[in-house]
Coordinates of C-alpha atoms in Angstrom, one line a residue:
Chain B
M1 CA 25.4 13.2 1.5
T2 CA 22.9 13.3 -1.7
S3 CA 19.4 14.8 -1.0
R4 CA 16.4 13.6 -2.8
Q5 CA 16.2 16.8 -4.5
Q6 CA 19.7 16.5 -6.0
V7 CA 18.6 13.0 -7.4
E8 CA 15.6 14.5 -9.1
Q9 CA 17.6 17.2 -10.5
A10 CA 20.1 14.8 -11.9
L11 CA 17.3 12.6 -13.1
D12 CA 16.2 15.5 -15.1
A13 CA 19.7 16.4 -16.4
H14 CA 20.6 12.9 -17.4
A15 CA 17.7 11.0 -18.1
D16 CA 18.1 10.9 -22.0
E17 CA 22.1 10.1 -21.8
L18 CA 21.8 7.4 -19.1
S19 CA 18.9 5.8 -20.8
A20 CA 20.8 5.3 -24.1
Y21 CA 23.3 3.1 -22.5
P22 CA 22.6 -0.5 -23.8
N23 CA 20.4 -2.8 -21.5
V24 CA 18.7 0.3 -19.7
V25 CA 15.2 -0.2 -19.2
G26 CA 14.5 2.4 -16.6
I27 CA 15.8 5.2 -14.4
G28 CA 14.5 6.5 -11.1
A29 CA 15.6 7.1 -7.5
H30 CA 16.8 4.8 -5.0
E31 CA 17.2 5.1 -1.3
S32 CA 19.4 2.9 0.8
A33 CA 17.6 1.2 4.0
G34 CA 20.0 2.4 6.3
R35 CA 20.4 5.4 8.7
P36 CA 20.9 8.1 7.7
R37 CA 19.2 7.6 4.3
S38 CA 21.4 7.8 1.3
H39 CA 20.0 8.9 -2.2
A40 CA 21.2 7.9 -5.6
L41 CA 20.2 7.8 -9.0
A42 CA 18.9 4.4 -9.9
V43 CA 19.4 3.0 -13.4
Y44 CA 17.7 -0.2 -14.1
V45 CA 18.8 -2.6 -16.4
A46 CA 17.6 -6.1 -17.9
E47 CA 20.5 -7.9 -16.9
K48 CA 23.7 -6.9 -14.8
K49 CA 26.9 -7.8 -16.5
P50 CA 30.4 -7.9 -15.2
A51 CA 32.6 -4.8 -16.4
S52 CA 35.1 -7.3 -18.0
E53 CA 32.1 -8.4 -20.6
L54 CA 31.4 -4.8 -21.6
D55 CA 33.0 -2.2 -23.9
A56 CA 34.4 0.6 -21.9
G57 CA 32.1 3.2 -23.5
D58 CA 29.1 0.9 -22.4
L59 CA 30.1 0.9 -18.8
L60 CA 27.8 3.2 -16.9
P61 CA 29.1 5.9 -14.8
G62 CA 29.5 5.7 -11.0
F63 CA 28.2 9.1 -10.6
V64 CA 26.8 12.1 -12.6
E65 CA 27.3 15.7 -12.1
I66 CA 24.7 18.4 -11.3
T67 CA 25.4 22.2 -10.3
V68 CA 23.9 23.4 -7.2
E69 CA 24.5 27.2 -6.5
H70 CA 27.4 27.3 -9.0
Q71 CA 28.9 24.3 -7.2
T72 CA 29.7 21.0 -9.1
V73 CA 27.8 18.3 -6.9
K74 CA 28.4 14.2 -7.9
V75 CA 25.2 12.2 -7.5
P76 CA 25.9 8.5 -7.2
V77 CA 24.3 6.2 -9.7
T78 CA 23.4 2.8 -8.6
V79 CA 22.7 0.0 -11.1
I80 CA 19.8 -2.4 -10.3
E81 CA 19.0 -5.6 -12.5
I82 CA 15.0 -5.9 -12.8
G83 CA 14.9 -8.0 -16.0
E84 CA 13.4 -7.0 -19.1
V85 CA 10.0 -5.1 -19.1
R86 CA 7.2 -5.7 -21.0
P87 CA 3.3 -4.9 -21.4
E88 CA 1.5 -7.1 -19.2
D89 CA -1.1 -8.6 -21.2
T90 CA -1.1 -12.4 -22.5
A91 CA -1.4 -11.8 -26.1
G92 CA -1.4 -14.3 -29.2
H93 CA 0.7 -11.5 -30.9
D94 CA 3.3 -12.2 -28.3
A95 CA 5.5 -14.7 -30.1
E96 CA 6.1 -13.0 -33.2
N97 CA 5.6 -9.3 -33.0
R98 CA 7.1 -8.5 -29.6
S99 CA 10.4 -10.3 -30.6
I100 CA 11.1 -7.8 -33.4
E101 CA 13.9 -5.9 -33.0
G102 CA 14.3 -2.1 -33.2
D103 CA 16.7 -0.9 -36.1
D104 CA 19.0 0.5 -33.8
G105 CA 19.7 -3.3 -32.5
S106 CA 19.0 -1.9 -28.7
T107 CA 18.5 -4.6 -26.1
F108 CA 15.2 -3.2 -24.4
V109 CA 13.0 -4.9 -26.8
A110 CA 9.7 -5.9 -25.2
Q111 CA 8.8 -9.6 -25.5
Chain I
M1 CA -22.4 -37.0 23.0
T2 CA -21.4 -37.3 19.4
T3 CA -21.2 -34.3 17.1
T4 CA -23.4 -34.2 14.2
P5 CA -22.8 -32.6 10.7
H6 CA -24.9 -29.7 12.0
D7 CA -22.6 -29.2 14.8
L8 CA -19.5 -29.1 12.7
E9 CA -21.1 -26.7 9.9
F10 CA -21.9 -24.2 12.6
V11 CA -18.3 -24.3 14.0
L12 CA -16.8 -23.9 10.6
E13 CA -19.3 -21.1 9.9
S14 CA -18.3 -19.6 12.9
V15 CA -14.7 -19.5 13.2
T16 CA -14.7 -18.3 9.6
A17 CA -17.5 -15.8 9.8
G18 CA -15.0 -12.7 9.8
A19 CA -16.7 -9.4 9.8
A20 CA -19.8 -11.2 8.6
A21 CA -20.6 -12.4 12.1
S22 CA -24.4 -12.7 12.2
S23 CA -24.8 -12.9 16.2
E24 CA -23.1 -11.9 19.3
R25 CA -22.3 -15.7 20.0
I26 CA -20.8 -16.1 16.9
M27 CA -18.8 -13.1 17.0
Q28 CA -17.2 -14.4 20.1
I29 CA -16.5 -17.8 18.7
E30 CA -14.9 -16.0 15.9
E31 CA -13.0 -13.8 17.8
E32 CA -11.6 -16.7 20.0
H33 CA -10.6 -18.5 17.2
R34 CA -9.0 -15.8 14.8
P35 CA -5.4 -16.1 15.8
W36 CA -5.0 -19.7 14.3
V37 CA -7.7 -19.5 11.8
C38 CA -6.2 -16.5 10.3
G39 CA -2.3 -17.5 10.9
D40 CA 0.3 -18.2 8.9
G41 CA 0.2 -21.3 7.2
V42 CA -3.6 -22.1 7.3
Q43 CA -4.7 -22.0 3.8
A44 CA -8.2 -23.5 3.9
L45 CA -10.8 -25.1 6.4
G46 CA -13.6 -27.9 5.8
I47 CA -15.2 -30.9 7.2
G48 CA -14.4 -34.6 6.9
H49 CA -13.7 -37.7 8.5
K50 CA -10.5 -37.5 11.0
I51 CA -7.7 -39.8 9.5
T52 CA -5.3 -41.0 12.3
D53 CA -2.2 -42.9 11.0
G54 CA -3.7 -43.3 7.9
V55 CA -7.0 -44.9 9.1
D56 CA -10.4 -43.3 8.7
T57 CA -11.8 -43.2 12.2
G58 CA -15.4 -42.4 11.3
E59 CA -15.6 -39.6 13.3
L60 CA -16.2 -36.3 11.6
A61 CA -13.5 -33.5 12.4
L62 CA -13.2 -29.8 11.5
R63 CA -10.6 -30.0 8.6
V64 CA -7.5 -27.6 8.6
Y65 CA -5.6 -27.7 5.4
V66 CA -2.0 -26.1 5.7
E67 CA 0.8 -26.0 3.3
E68 CA 3.2 -28.2 5.2
K69 CA 2.8 -29.7 8.9
R70 CA 5.2 -28.0 11.3
A71 CA 6.1 -28.7 15.2
D72 CA 3.5 -26.6 17.3
R73 CA 6.3 -24.9 19.2
K74 CA 7.5 -22.9 15.6
I75 CA 4.1 -21.8 15.1
D76 CA 2.8 -18.7 16.7
H77 CA -1.1 -19.8 16.6
P78 CA -1.1 -23.6 16.5
V79 CA -4.3 -25.1 15.4
P80 CA -6.0 -26.4 18.8
K81 CA -6.7 -30.3 19.0
R82 CA -10.1 -29.4 19.8
V83 CA -12.5 -26.3 19.2
D84 CA -14.6 -26.0 22.4
A85 CA -17.5 -23.9 21.0
I86 CA -20.7 -25.6 21.3
D87 CA -22.7 -27.3 24.1
D88 CA -22.6 -30.7 22.1
G89 CA -19.0 -31.1 23.5
P90 CA -15.7 -30.3 21.7
I91 CA -15.0 -30.7 18.0
T92 CA -12.2 -32.4 16.9
T93 CA -9.6 -30.7 14.2
D94 CA -7.6 -32.6 11.7
V95 CA -4.6 -30.9 10.2
I96 CA -4.0 -32.0 6.8
E97 CA -1.1 -31.2 4.5
I98 CA -2.0 -30.5 1.0
G99 CA 1.0 -28.4 -0.4
R100 CA 0.5 -25.0 -1.7
L101 CA -2.8 -23.7 -3.0
E102 CA -2.1 -21.8 -6.4
T103 CA -4.6 -19.2 -7.8
E104 CA -5.9 -20.1 -10.8
L105 CA -7.0 -17.8 -13.7
F106 CA -10.1 -16.1 -13.9
T107 CA -11.1 -17.0 -17.3
G108 CA -14.8 -17.3 -17.0
T109 CA -17.8 -15.1 -17.7
S110 CA -18.3 -12.5 -15.3
D111 CA -22.1 -11.6 -14.9
P112 CA -22.6 -9.1 -13.9
L113 CA -19.4 -7.5 -15.6
A114 CA -17.2 -6.5 -12.5
P115 CA -13.5 -5.0 -12.3
G116 CA -10.8 -7.7 -11.7
V117 CA -11.5 -10.1 -14.5
G118 CA -10.2 -10.7 -17.9
V119 CA -10.9 -8.6 -21.3
G120 CA -9.5 -8.1 -24.6
N121 CA -9.7 -6.9 -28.0
P122 CA -10.6 -9.8 -30.4
L123 CA -8.3 -8.4 -33.4
D124 CA -5.3 -8.7 -31.1
D125 CA -6.7 -12.3 -29.4
N126 CA -5.0 -10.8 -26.1
V127 CA -6.2 -10.4 -22.7
G128 CA -5.7 -7.9 -20.0
T129 CA -7.9 -7.1 -16.9
L130 CA -10.9 -4.7 -16.5
G131 CA -9.7 -2.3 -13.9
A132 CA -12.6 -0.2 -13.1
L133 CA -15.7 1.2 -14.4
V134 CA -15.3 4.8 -15.2
R135 CA -17.9 7.7 -16.1
R136 CA -17.0 10.1 -19.0
R137 CA -16.8 13.7 -17.7
S138 CA -18.5 15.0 -21.0
D139 CA -21.6 13.0 -21.0
D140 CA -21.9 10.5 -17.7
A141 CA -21.5 7.8 -20.2
L142 CA -20.3 4.4 -18.5
A143 CA -17.2 2.6 -19.9
L144 CA -14.5 -0.1 -18.6
L145 CA -11.1 1.2 -17.8
S146 CA -7.9 -0.9 -19.1
N147 CA -4.7 -0.1 -20.9
A148 CA -4.5 1.0 -24.4
H149 CA -2.2 -1.8 -25.0
V150 CA -5.2 -4.5 -24.1
L151 CA -8.0 -2.7 -25.4
A152 CA -6.9 -0.4 -28.4
R153 CA -3.9 -2.5 -29.9
D154 CA -1.1 -0.4 -28.6
G155 CA -2.9 2.7 -30.1
L156 CA -3.5 0.9 -33.7
S157 CA -7.4 0.5 -33.1
A158 CA -10.2 2.5 -34.6
I159 CA -12.9 3.8 -32.2
G160 CA -15.5 1.5 -31.7
E161 CA -13.7 -1.9 -32.0
E162 CA -15.3 -4.5 -29.9
V163 CA -13.9 -5.6 -26.3
V164 CA -15.1 -9.0 -25.3
Q165 CA -15.3 -10.9 -21.9
P166 CA -14.0 -13.2 -21.4
S167 CA -11.2 -12.4 -24.0
T168 CA -10.8 -14.6 -27.1
R169 CA -7.8 -15.7 -25.6
D170 CA -10.0 -17.3 -22.8
G171 CA -12.7 -18.7 -24.9
G172 CA -15.0 -15.6 -25.7
V173 CA -16.7 -15.1 -29.1
P174 CA -16.7 -11.9 -30.9
G175 CA -20.3 -10.4 -31.0
S176 CA -22.1 -12.7 -28.1
D177 CA -19.4 -12.0 -25.6
R178 CA -19.3 -8.1 -26.4
V179 CA -19.5 -5.9 -23.5
G180 CA -18.5 -2.7 -25.1
R181 CA -16.8 -0.8 -27.6
L182 CA -13.6 1.0 -27.5
A183 CA -14.3 4.8 -26.8
G184 CA -11.2 6.5 -26.2
F185 CA -7.4 5.9 -25.6
Q186 CA -4.3 7.9 -25.2
P187 CA -2.2 7.5 -28.2
F188 CA 1.8 6.7 -27.6
E189 CA 4.6 9.3 -28.4
F190 CA 7.2 7.4 -29.9
T191 CA 10.4 9.3 -29.6
P192 CA 14.2 8.0 -30.0
T193 CA 14.8 9.6 -26.4
G194 CA 12.9 11.3 -23.6
F195 CA 10.1 10.1 -21.6
P196 CA 7.2 12.3 -22.8
N197 CA 4.4 9.3 -22.2
L198 CA 2.5 9.4 -18.7
V199 CA -0.1 6.4 -19.4
D200 CA -1.1 3.3 -21.1
A201 CA -4.7 3.8 -20.7
A202 CA -8.3 3.2 -22.8
I203 CA -11.8 3.1 -22.0
A204 CA -14.8 0.8 -23.9
E205 CA -18.1 2.3 -23.5
L206 CA -20.4 -0.3 -22.1
D207 CA -23.3 -1.2 -24.5
G208 CA -25.6 -2.5 -21.8
G209 CA -25.9 -6.1 -23.2
R210 CA -24.6 -7.2 -19.8
P211 CA -25.3 -5.8 -16.4
S212 CA -22.1 -4.3 -14.6
A213 CA -21.2 -4.1 -11.1
R214 CA -18.8 -1.5 -9.4
E215 CA -17.5 -3.8 -7.0
I216 CA -13.8 -5.4 -7.6
R217 CA -13.8 -9.0 -7.6
L218 CA -12.7 -10.8 -4.4
L219 CA -12.5 -7.3 -2.8
G220 CA -16.2 -6.7 -2.6
H221 CA -15.8 -3.1 -2.8
A222 CA -15.2 0.0 -5.6
P223 CA -12.1 2.2 -4.9
R224 CA -12.9 4.5 -2.1
G225 CA -11.7 7.5 -3.8
I226 CA -8.3 8.3 -5.3
T227 CA -5.1 9.2 -3.9
K228 CA -2.0 11.4 -5.6
N229 CA 0.1 10.2 -2.2
V230 CA 2.0 7.6 -3.5
R231 CA 5.5 7.2 -1.2
R232 CA 8.3 4.7 -1.3
G233 CA 7.5 1.8 1.1
M234 CA 3.7 1.7 0.7
H235 CA 1.8 -1.0 0.4
V236 CA -0.5 -1.4 -2.6
H237 CA -2.7 -4.3 -3.9
K238 CA -4.7 -5.1 -7.1
V239 CA -7.0 -7.8 -8.5
G240 CA -6.0 -9.2 -11.7
R241 CA -7.2 -11.9 -14.0
T242 CA -4.0 -13.9 -13.6
S243 CA -2.9 -13.5 -10.4
D244 CA -6.1 -12.2 -8.6
L245 CA -5.6 -10.2 -5.5
T246 CA -1.7 -9.7 -4.6
T247 CA 0.0 -7.3 -2.6
A248 CA 3.4 -5.0 -3.5
I249 CA 5.6 -2.5 -1.8
I250 CA 6.7 0.8 -3.4
Q251 CA 10.1 0.7 -4.6
D252 CA 10.4 4.1 -6.9
V253 CA 8.1 6.8 -7.6
H254 CA 10.4 8.6 -10.1
F255 CA 10.7 5.6 -12.1
R256 CA 11.3 6.6 -15.9
L257 CA 10.8 3.5 -18.5
Q258 CA 11.4 2.7 -22.1
F259 CA 10.5 -0.1 -24.0
R260 CA 8.8 -1.2 -27.4
L261 CA 5.5 -1.1 -28.7
R262 CA 3.8 -1.3 -32.2
K263 CA 3.7 2.0 -34.0
T264 CA 2.5 0.1 -37.2
A265 CA 1.1 -3.3 -37.6
R266 CA 4.5 -4.7 -38.4
R267 CA 7.0 -2.2 -36.6
R268 CA 8.0 -1.4 -32.8
E269 CA 9.4 1.6 -31.9
R270 CA 10.6 3.1 -28.5
V271 CA 8.5 4.7 -26.2
G272 CA 9.5 6.4 -22.9
F273 CA 7.5 6.9 -19.9
R274 CA 7.8 9.3 -17.0
R275 CA 6.0 9.8 -13.6
Q276 CA 5.6 6.0 -13.0
V277 CA 5.7 3.9 -10.2
M278 CA 7.6 0.7 -9.7
C279 CA 7.0 -1.8 -7.1
T280 CA 7.7 -5.3 -6.2
R281 CA 6.6 -7.9 -8.5
F282 CA 2.9 -8.8 -7.7
T283 CA 1.6 -9.3 -11.3
A284 CA 1.7 -11.6 -14.0
P285 CA 0.9 -11.5 -17.8
G286 CA -2.8 -11.0 -18.2
D287 CA -3.1 -8.6 -15.3
S288 CA -2.4 -5.3 -17.5
G289 CA -5.0 -2.8 -16.8
S290 CA -5.6 -4.1 -13.2
L291 CA -6.4 -0.8 -10.5
V292 CA -3.8 -0.5 -8.1
L293 CA -5.4 0.5 -4.8
S294 CA -3.9 1.8 -1.3
S295 CA -4.2 -0.3 2.0
T296 CA -7.4 2.1 2.4
G297 CA -9.1 0.9 -0.8
R298 CA -8.3 4.3 -2.6
A299 CA -7.1 4.1 -6.3
V300 CA -3.5 5.0 -6.7
G301 CA -2.6 3.6 -10.2
L302 CA -3.2 1.5 -13.3
H303 CA -0.9 -1.4 -13.7
F304 CA 0.5 -1.9 -17.3
A305 CA 3.8 -3.4 -17.5
G306 CA 6.4 -5.8 -15.5
S307 CA 9.8 -7.6 -15.5
M308 CA 11.0 -10.5 -13.5
T309 CA 11.2 -8.5 -10.4
A310 CA 9.4 -5.6 -10.7
S311 CA 5.6 -4.3 -11.6
I312 CA 5.1 -0.8 -13.0
F313 CA 1.6 1.2 -12.8
N314 CA 0.8 4.7 -14.0
R315 CA -0.6 7.1 -11.5
I316 CA -4.3 7.2 -11.4
D317 CA -4.8 11.0 -11.6
D318 CA -2.7 11.0 -14.8
V319 CA -4.9 8.1 -16.3
L320 CA -8.1 9.8 -15.4
D321 CA -7.1 13.0 -16.7
A322 CA -5.7 11.8 -20.0
L323 CA -9.0 10.0 -20.9
D324 CA -11.4 12.7 -19.4
V325 CA -13.0 10.3 -17.0
D326 CA -13.7 9.8 -13.2
L327 CA -13.8 6.5 -11.4
V328 CA -17.0 5.0 -10.3
L329 CA -16.3 4.8 -6.5
E330 CA -18.0 3.2 -3.6
G331 CA -21.3 4.7 -2.4
G332 CA -21.2 7.2 -5.4
S333 CA -23.8 7.4 -8.0

């Protein structure tokens, strides 16, 4: 059973690696509604895609590993679709500027 | 005895008096009828002629406007056929289906200038929300709080740029609708990886041309304090320029976010945020800068970003510390 502390540790250890996957807009902690509560690392994506449409290297891992008292512990990863995240003003420059893509072609461009 | 317009007005005032009941009698009437007046489905009340089978009966009735008519047995607190509250006899009710009432944008002039209304930077022709009034810790100067992407063009602005209310997007005019000038913002750190940013926040010092009020529009009170106690499952609310007063439930208090903002006038780069709070969606474009409050009216955050299903806010203590300001609170000086 994964604890909240283990998820926090996994977030610190794997934030950069997980946020580099295409389509990822954010990461955080997930808690299931049932009892007992189970904790997981949440990866928020703009759009959930079937594994068959992704290159093998772009498929998010099912878990990440952390070290707790010299033991390797697996922390489950939950993928949650929330759509693209954007600043929430209403701007005249929205249409043009916010669709400019980054040089790296990443998919989390704000709109 | 026939009911008079005056009777109808008295009953309407009484059943909708809420906490503002001015007498023992009105308080009693309000309490008795509260379950259906505040019940699920009732959107509005008014006065008009009762219509029966499409025919105007000429009889004055208390009109109850609902989204859609449903059978009484399906409703916890159905609207009574008559309201017996005055000596002149019972008042007839008339339930009228008007569809869903939607909020409309607050694009007007706020005078006095109060939190919960639209503001913008004319150089961006954008609109966000004035979240709260604040005082600078160094000199006590009164300022308005919103996001850097609302007031400071994602951080490209020079100190002193105009802030107008209503925004130019909503018909405001630079100069004559100016309420303040940009006085400070937290610059964004653009990094290819990592999540170094805590806030998207800026202040504009009020220039005194228009009086201001600390009470948030639609709430009628200023924040009652701040709280750092932000938990998953907690209920929060905000008042914004676009979607008015809405509520949400916090989903993730460990949220780290990445998106792109303008690093130069022509180029967007990645900005990573940590210590953010993600909740169910309760905002719309134009609500950026809204103050997020706990159910007890304490400030918990500053709304700045959203997606199809989520709304995201900065923690209020991070915002106030970054800008070196304090919120103007209810009952404070």
